[in-house]
GROMACS .gro file of C-alpha atoms in nm:
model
  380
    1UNK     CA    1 -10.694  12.238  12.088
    2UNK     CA    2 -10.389  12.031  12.214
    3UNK     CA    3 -10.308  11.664  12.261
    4UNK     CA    4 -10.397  11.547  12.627
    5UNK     CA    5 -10.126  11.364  12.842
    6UNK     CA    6 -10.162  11.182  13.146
    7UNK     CA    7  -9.933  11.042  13.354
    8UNK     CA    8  -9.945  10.810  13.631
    9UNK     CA    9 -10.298  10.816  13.713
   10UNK     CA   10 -10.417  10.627  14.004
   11UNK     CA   11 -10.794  10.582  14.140
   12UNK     CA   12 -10.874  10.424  14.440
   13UNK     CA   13 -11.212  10.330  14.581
   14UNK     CA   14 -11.151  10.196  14.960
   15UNK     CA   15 -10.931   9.884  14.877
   16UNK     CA   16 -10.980   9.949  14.551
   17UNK     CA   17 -10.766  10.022  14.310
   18UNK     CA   18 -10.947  10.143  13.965
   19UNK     CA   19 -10.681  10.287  13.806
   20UNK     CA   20 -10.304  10.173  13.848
   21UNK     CA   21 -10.052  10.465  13.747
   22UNK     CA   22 -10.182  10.475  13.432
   23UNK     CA   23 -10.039  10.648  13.155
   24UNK     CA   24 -10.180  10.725  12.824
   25UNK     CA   25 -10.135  11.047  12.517
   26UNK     CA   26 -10.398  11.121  12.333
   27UNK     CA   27 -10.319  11.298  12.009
   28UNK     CA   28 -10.510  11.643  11.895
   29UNK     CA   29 -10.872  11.559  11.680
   30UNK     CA   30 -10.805  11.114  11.682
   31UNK     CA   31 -11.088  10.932  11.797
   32UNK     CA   32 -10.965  10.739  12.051
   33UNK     CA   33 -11.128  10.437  12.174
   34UNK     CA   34 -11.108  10.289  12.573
   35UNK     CA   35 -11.190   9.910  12.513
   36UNK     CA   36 -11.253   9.650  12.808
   37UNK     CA   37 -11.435   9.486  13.027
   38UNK     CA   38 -11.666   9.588  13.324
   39UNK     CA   39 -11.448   9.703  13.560
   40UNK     CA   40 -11.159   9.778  13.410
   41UNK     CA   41 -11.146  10.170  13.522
   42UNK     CA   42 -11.226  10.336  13.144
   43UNK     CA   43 -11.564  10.519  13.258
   44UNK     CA   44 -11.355  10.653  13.585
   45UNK     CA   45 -11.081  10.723  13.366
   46UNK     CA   46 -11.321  10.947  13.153
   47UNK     CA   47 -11.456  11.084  13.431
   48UNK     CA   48 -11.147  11.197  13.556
   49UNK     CA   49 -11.037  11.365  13.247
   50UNK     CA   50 -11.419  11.553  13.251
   51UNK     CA   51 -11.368  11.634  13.634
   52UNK     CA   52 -11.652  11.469  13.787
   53UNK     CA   53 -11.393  11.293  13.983
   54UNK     CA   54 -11.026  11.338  14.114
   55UNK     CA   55 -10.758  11.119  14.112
   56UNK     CA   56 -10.563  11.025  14.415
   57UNK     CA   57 -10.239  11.033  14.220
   58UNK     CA   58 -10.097  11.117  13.905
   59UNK     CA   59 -10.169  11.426  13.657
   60UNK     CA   60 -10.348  11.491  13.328
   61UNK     CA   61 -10.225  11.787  13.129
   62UNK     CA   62 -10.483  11.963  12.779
   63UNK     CA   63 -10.202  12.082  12.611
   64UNK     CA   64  -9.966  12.322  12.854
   65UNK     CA   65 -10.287  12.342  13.091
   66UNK     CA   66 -10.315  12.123  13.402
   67UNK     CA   67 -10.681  11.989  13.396
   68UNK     CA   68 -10.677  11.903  13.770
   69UNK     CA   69 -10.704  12.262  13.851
   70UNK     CA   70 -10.962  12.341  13.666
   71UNK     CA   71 -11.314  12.308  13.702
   72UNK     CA   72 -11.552  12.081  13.519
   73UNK     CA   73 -11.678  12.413  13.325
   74UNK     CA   74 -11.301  12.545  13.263
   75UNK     CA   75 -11.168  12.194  13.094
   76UNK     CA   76 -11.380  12.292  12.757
   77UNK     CA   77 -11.495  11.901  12.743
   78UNK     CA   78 -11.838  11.769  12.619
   79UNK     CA   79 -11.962  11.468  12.798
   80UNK     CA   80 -12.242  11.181  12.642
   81UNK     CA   81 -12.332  10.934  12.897
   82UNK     CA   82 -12.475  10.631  12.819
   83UNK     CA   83 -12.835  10.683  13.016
   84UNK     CA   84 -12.811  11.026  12.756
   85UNK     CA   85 -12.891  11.217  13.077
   86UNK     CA   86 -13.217  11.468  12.934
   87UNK     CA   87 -13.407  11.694  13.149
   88UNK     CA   88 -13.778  11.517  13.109
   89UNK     CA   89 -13.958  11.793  13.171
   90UNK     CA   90 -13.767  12.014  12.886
   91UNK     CA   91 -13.842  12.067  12.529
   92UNK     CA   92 -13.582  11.888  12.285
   93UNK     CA   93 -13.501  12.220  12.181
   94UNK     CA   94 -13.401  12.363  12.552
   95UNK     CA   95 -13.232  12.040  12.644
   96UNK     CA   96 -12.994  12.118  12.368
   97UNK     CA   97 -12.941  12.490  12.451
   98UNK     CA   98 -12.906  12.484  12.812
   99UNK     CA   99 -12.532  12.422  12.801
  100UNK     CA  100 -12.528  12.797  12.618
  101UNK     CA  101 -12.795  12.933  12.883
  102UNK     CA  102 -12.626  12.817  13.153
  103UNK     CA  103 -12.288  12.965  12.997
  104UNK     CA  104 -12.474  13.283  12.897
  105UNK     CA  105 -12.712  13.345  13.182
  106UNK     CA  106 -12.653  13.387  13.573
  107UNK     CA  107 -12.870  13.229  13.820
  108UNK     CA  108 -13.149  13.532  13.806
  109UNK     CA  109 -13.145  13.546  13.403
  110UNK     CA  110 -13.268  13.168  13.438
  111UNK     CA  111 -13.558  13.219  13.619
  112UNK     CA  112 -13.885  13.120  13.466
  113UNK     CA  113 -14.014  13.479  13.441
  114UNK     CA  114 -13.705  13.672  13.359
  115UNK     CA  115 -13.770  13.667  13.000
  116UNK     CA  116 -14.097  13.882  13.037
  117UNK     CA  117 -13.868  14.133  13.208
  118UNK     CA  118 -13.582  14.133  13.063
  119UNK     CA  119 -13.476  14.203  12.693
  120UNK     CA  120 -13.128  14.110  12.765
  121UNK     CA  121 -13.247  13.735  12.846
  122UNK     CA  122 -13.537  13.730  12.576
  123UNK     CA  123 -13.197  13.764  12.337
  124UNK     CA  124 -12.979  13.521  12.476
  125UNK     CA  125 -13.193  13.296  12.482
  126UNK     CA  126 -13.303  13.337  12.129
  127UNK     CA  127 -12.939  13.333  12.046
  128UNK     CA  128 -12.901  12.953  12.228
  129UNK     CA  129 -13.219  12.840  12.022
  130UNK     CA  130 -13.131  12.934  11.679
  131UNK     CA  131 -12.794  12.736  11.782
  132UNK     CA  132 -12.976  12.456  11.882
  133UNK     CA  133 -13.179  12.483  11.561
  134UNK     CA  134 -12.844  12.471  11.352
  135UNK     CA  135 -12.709  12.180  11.596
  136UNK     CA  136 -13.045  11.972  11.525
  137UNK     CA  137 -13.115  12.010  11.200
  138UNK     CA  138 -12.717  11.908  11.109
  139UNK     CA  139 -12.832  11.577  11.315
  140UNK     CA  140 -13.182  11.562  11.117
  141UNK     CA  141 -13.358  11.616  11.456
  142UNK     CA  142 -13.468  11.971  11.418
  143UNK     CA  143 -13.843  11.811  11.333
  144UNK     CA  144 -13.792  11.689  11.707
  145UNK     CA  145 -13.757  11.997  11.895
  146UNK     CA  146 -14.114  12.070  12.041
  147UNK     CA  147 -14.120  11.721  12.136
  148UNK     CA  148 -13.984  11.593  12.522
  149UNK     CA  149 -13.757  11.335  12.572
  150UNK     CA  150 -14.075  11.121  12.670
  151UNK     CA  151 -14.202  11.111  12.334
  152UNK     CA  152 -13.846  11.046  12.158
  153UNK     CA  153 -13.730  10.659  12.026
  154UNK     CA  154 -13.355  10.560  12.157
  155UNK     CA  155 -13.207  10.672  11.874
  156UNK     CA  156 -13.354  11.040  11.882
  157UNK     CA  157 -13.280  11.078  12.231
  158UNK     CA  158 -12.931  10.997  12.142
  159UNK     CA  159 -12.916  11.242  11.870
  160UNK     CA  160 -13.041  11.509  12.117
  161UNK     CA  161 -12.771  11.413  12.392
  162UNK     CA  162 -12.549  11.445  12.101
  163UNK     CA  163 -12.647  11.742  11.991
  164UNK     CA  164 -12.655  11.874  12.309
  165UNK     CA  165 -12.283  11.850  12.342
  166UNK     CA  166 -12.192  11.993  12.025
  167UNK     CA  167 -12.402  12.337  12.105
  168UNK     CA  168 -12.081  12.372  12.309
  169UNK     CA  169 -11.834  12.329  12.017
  170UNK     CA  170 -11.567  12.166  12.274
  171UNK     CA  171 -11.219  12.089  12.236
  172UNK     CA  172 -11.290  11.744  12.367
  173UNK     CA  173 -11.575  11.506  12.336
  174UNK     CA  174 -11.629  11.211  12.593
  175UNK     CA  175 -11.838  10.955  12.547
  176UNK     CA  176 -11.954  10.695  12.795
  177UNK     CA  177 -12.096  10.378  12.623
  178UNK     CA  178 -12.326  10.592  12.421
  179UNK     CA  179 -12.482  10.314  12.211
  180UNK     CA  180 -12.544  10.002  12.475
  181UNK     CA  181 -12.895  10.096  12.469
  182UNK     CA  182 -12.972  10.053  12.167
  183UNK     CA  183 -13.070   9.779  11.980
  184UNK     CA  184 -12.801   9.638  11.697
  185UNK     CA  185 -12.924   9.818  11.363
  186UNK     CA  186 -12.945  10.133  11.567
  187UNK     CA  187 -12.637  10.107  11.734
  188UNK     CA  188 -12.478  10.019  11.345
  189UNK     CA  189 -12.626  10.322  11.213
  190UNK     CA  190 -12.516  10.524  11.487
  191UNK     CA  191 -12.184  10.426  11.496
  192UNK     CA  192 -12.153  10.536  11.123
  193UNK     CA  193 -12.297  10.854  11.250
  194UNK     CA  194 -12.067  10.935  11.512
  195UNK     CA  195 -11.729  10.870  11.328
  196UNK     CA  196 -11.858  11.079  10.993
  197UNK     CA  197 -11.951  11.356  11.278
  198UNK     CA  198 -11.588  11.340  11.415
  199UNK     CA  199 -11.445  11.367  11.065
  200UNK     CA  200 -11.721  11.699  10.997
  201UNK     CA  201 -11.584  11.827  11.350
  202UNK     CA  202 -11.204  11.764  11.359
  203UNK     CA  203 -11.182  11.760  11.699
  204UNK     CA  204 -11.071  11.506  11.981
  205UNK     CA  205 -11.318  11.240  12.075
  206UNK     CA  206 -11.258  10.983  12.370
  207UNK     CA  207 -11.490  10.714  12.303
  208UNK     CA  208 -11.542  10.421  12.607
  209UNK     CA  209 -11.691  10.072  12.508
  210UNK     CA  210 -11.675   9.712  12.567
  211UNK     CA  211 -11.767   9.611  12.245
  212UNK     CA  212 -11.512   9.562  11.983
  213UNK     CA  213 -11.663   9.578  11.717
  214UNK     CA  214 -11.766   9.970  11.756
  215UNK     CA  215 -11.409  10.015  11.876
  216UNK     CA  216 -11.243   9.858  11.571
  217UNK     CA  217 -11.531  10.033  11.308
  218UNK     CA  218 -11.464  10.426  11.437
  219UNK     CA  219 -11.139  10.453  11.598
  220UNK     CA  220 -10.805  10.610  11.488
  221UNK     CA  221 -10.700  10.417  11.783
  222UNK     CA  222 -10.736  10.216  12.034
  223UNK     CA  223 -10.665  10.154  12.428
  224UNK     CA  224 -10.726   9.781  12.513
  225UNK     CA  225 -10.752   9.841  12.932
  226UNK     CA  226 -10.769   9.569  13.262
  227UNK     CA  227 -10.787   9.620  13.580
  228UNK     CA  228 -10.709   9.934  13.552
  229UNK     CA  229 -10.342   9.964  13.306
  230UNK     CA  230 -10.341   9.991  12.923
  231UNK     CA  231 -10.241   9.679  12.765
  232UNK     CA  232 -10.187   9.819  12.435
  233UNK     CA  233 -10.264  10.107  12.206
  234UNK     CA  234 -10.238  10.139  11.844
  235UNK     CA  235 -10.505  10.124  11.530
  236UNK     CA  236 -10.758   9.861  11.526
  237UNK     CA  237 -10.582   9.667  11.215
  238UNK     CA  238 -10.222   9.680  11.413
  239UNK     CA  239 -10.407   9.526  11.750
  240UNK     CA  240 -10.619   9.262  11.562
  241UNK     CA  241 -10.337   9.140  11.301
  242UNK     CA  242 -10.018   9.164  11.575
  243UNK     CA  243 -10.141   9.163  11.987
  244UNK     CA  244  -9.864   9.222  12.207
  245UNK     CA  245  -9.997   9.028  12.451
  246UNK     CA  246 -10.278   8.714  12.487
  247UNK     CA  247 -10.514   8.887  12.671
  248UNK     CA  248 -10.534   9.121  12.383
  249UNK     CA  249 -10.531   8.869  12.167
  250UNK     CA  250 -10.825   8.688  12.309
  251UNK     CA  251 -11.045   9.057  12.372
  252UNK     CA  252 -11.043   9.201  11.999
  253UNK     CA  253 -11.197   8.943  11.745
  254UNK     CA  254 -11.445   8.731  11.681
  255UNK     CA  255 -11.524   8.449  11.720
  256UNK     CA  256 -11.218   8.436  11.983
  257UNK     CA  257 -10.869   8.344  11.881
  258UNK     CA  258 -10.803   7.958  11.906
  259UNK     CA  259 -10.489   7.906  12.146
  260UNK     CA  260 -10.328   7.551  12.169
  261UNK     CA  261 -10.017   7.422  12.425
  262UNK     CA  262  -9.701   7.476  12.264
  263UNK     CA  263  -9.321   7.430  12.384
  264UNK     CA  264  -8.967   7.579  12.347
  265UNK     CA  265  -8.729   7.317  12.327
  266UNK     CA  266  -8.314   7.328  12.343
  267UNK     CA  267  -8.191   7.598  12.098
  268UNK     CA  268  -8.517   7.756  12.086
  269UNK     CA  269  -8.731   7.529  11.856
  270UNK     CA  270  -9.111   7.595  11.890
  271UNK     CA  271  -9.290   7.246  11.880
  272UNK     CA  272  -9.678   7.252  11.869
  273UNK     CA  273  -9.934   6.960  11.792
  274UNK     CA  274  -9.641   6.721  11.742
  275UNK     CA  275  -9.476   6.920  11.469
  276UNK     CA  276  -9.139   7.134  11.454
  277UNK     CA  277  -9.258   7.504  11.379
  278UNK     CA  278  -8.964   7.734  11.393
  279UNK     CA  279  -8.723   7.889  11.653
  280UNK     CA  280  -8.764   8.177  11.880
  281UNK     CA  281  -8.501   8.365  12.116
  282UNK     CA  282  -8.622   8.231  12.475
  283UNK     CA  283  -8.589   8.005  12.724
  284UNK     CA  284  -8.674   7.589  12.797
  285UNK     CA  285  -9.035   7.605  12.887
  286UNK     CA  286  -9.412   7.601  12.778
  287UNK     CA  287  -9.590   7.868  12.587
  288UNK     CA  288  -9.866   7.947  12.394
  289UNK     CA  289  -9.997   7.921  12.001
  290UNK     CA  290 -10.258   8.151  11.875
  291UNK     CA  291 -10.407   8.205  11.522
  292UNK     CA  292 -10.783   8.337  11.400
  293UNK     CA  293 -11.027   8.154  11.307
  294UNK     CA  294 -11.058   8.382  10.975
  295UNK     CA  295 -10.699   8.255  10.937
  296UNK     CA  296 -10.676   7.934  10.837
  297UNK     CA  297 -10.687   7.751  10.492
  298UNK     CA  298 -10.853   7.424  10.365
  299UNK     CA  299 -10.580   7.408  10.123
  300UNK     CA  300 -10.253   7.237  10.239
  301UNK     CA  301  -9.898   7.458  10.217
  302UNK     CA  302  -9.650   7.554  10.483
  303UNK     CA  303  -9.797   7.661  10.810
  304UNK     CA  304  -9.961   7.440  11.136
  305UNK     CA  305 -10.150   7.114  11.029
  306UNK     CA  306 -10.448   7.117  11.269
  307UNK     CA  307 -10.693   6.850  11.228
  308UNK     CA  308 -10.982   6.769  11.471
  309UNK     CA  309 -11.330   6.665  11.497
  310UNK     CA  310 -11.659   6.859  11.451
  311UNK     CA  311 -11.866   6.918  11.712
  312UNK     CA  312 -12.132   7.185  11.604
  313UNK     CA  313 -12.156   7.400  11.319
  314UNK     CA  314 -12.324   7.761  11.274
  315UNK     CA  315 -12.433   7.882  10.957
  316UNK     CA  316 -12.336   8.235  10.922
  317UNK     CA  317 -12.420   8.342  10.577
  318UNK     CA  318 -12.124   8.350  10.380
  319UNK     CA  319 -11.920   8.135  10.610
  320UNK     CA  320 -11.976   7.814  10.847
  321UNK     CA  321 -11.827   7.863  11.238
  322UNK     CA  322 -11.712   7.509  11.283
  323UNK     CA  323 -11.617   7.395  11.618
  324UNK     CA  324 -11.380   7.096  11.649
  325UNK     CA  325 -11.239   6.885  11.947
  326UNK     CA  326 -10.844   6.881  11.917
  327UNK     CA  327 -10.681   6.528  12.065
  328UNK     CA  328 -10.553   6.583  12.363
  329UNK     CA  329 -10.641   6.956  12.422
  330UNK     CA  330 -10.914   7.063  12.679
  331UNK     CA  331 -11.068   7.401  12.483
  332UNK     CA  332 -11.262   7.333  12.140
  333UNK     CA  333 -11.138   7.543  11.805
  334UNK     CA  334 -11.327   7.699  11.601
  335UNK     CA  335 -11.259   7.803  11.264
  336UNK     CA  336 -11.455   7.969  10.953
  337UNK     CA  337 -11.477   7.762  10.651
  338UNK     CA  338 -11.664   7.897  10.332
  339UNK     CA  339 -12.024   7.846  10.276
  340UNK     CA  340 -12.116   7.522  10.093
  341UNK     CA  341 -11.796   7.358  10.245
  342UNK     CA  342 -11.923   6.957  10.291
  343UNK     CA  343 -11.865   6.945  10.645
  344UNK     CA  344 -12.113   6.777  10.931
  345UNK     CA  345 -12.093   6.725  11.307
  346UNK     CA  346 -11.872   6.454  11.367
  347UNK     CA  347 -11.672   6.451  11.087
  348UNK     CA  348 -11.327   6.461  11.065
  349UNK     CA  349 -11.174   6.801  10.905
  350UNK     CA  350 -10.812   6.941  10.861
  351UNK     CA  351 -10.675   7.279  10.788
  352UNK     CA  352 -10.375   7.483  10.767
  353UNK     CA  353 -10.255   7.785  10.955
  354UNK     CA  354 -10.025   7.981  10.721
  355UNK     CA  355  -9.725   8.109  10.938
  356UNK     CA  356  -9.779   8.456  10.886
  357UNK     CA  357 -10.131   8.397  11.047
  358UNK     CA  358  -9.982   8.197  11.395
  359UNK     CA  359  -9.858   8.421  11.690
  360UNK     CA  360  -9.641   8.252  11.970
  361UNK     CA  361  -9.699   8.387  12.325
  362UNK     CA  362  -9.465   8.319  12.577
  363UNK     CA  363  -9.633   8.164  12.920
  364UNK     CA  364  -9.633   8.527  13.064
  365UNK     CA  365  -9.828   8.611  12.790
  366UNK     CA  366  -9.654   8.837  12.621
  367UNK     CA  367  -9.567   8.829  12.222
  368UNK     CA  368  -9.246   8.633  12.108
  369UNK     CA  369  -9.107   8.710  11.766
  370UNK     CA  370  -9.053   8.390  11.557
  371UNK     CA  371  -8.913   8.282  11.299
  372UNK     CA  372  -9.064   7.963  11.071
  373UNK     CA  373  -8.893   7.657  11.005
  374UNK     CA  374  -8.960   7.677  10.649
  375UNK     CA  375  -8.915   7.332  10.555
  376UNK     CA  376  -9.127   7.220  10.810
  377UNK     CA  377  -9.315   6.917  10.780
  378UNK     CA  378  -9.706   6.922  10.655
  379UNK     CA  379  -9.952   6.718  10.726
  380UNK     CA  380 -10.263   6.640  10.621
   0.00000   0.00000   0.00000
């Protein structure tokens, strides 16, 4: 096993571009998460690295061996798709071994009738289902494998497609939105499943998804892509608690980040909402403050005074989602206020954003370190 590196990897369908010189490492046994939206070239990118595709440009190297030269077979990578991809008319037991019996046996040896005349086949294929026994019954499926696909629920059919590629034991797992089939307990149980597997297996898995919260609960890491470029990598804590950019910001957490108008004035002072917030190395212009809804305070201390109007409230358990209409700013803000907080729709309601929780974006969107003005006013 080896880290994979690519390196300027473009994909172009007709006008198309899919992937834009992308480059991205991906270190030996992390999990490694592609995050975005529809379209933003992380399926293509997976199929590229599992050779179903080719690339018009760039290169993407296992280690000291080029992938690109290799075929589909020779690259040692296990692929889970998200329509799991089972032979209907197969047992669960030879969906699982056929990667082995197709490794194992030539065309002839995988005839329906060779194993009546042929010992040599009658033993491999014994061989691939005792490992497809071991494979299943590690994924508590190995009740399942008389059964077809046809009689399976969601879950076991992802199990088997699972199970399936780790008959293989690969260097490199892919997995193409594995879970967006599946309803929400399901996918929740699955998701523990799949990271406690990649701890058992210690090996590298590349893991595509637009939902953020299965990135942010399994990965060692994670790629935030659009329109085909990486916007950031790093751990899920690192891109939810300090975004290099605003459209990272406003992809990983939820509810979505509240962003309000700010301004850099002569010398660099921030001013926001009417108040003096600190000073910043960058030019005269506009830009942009952002803070979590999670992040603010009921109590008043140093940070942004915000104070709006509610608009509609959500119960959600232990907190309220509170939605409030800023003066003079076009998109609501909502914030998360404990549970039992006295608050109704159309009342008035003011909080605090400490200033470790506000990020300042410049209008180009990318992150501008700060620094408070500590003896800045507070309102209430």
């Amino acid at each position: 096993m080896a880290d994979i590196h690519i390196s300027g990897l473009t994909k172009r369908f007709g006008a198309t571009s899919v992937l834009q010189g992308l480059d991205l490492n991906v270190r030996d046994g992390e999990f490694l998460t592609l995050l975005g939206s529809s379209g933003c070239g992380k399926s293509t990118l997976l199929k590229l690295i599992a050779g179903l595709d080719t690339p018009d440009a760039g290169s993407i190297h296992m280690g000291e061996r080029d992938l690109l030269t290799l075929s589909p077979s020779q690259r040692d990578c296990a692929m889970v798709f998200q329509s799991y991809a089972l032979y209907p008319h197969m047992t669960v037991r030879e969906n699982i071994s056929m990667p082995l019996v197709m490794r194992g046996l030539g065309f002839w040896g995988r005839l329906p009738g060779a194993r009546y005349v042929s010992a040599q086949v009658r033993r491999k294929l014994a061989e691939a289902h005792a490992s497809a026994h071991d494979v299943a019954k590690r994924l508590s499926i190995d009740g399942l494998l008389d059964r077809k696909p046809a009689n399976l629920s969601g879950g076991q059919r992802q199990r088997v497609a699972l199970a399936r590629a780790m008959v293989r034991h690969p260097s490199v797992f892919l997995f193409d939105e594995p879970l967006s089939n599946l309803d929400a307990n399901l996918r929740q149980a699955l998701r523990a499943e799949i990271r406690q597997l990649h701890d058992q297996l210690g090996v590298t898995f590349i893991y595509v998804t637009h939902d953020q919260h299965e990135a942010m609960s399994m990965s060692d890491r994670v790629a935030v892509m659009r329109e085909g470029r990486v916007l950031q990598l790093a751990p899920p804590e690192e891109l939810y608690l300090h975004p290099q950019t605003l459209e990272v910001a406003r992809f990983v957490g939820s509810p979505r980040i509240n962003v309000v108008p700010g301004a850099i004035l002569p010398g660099g002072e921030i001013s926001g909402l009417d108040q003096h917030i600190g000073t910043v190395m960058a030019t005269v212009g506009g830009c942009h403050l952002a803070f979590r809804p999670q992040a603010i305070t009921l109590d008043p201390g140093p940070g942004l005074a915000v104070r709006g109007l509610v608009t509609h409230i959500e119960y959600a358990g232990a907190e309220i989602l509170t939605t409030l209409a800023l003066a003079g700013q076009d998109e609501p803000c909502i914030v998360c206020i404990p549970a039992g907080s006295a608050v109704r729709i159309g009342d008035p309601l003011a909080f605090t954003v400490p200033w470790k929780a506000l990020h300042v974006f410049g209008m180009n969107g990318e992150r501008l370190p700060w620094c408070p003005q500590v003896d800045a006013a507070h309102t209430t």
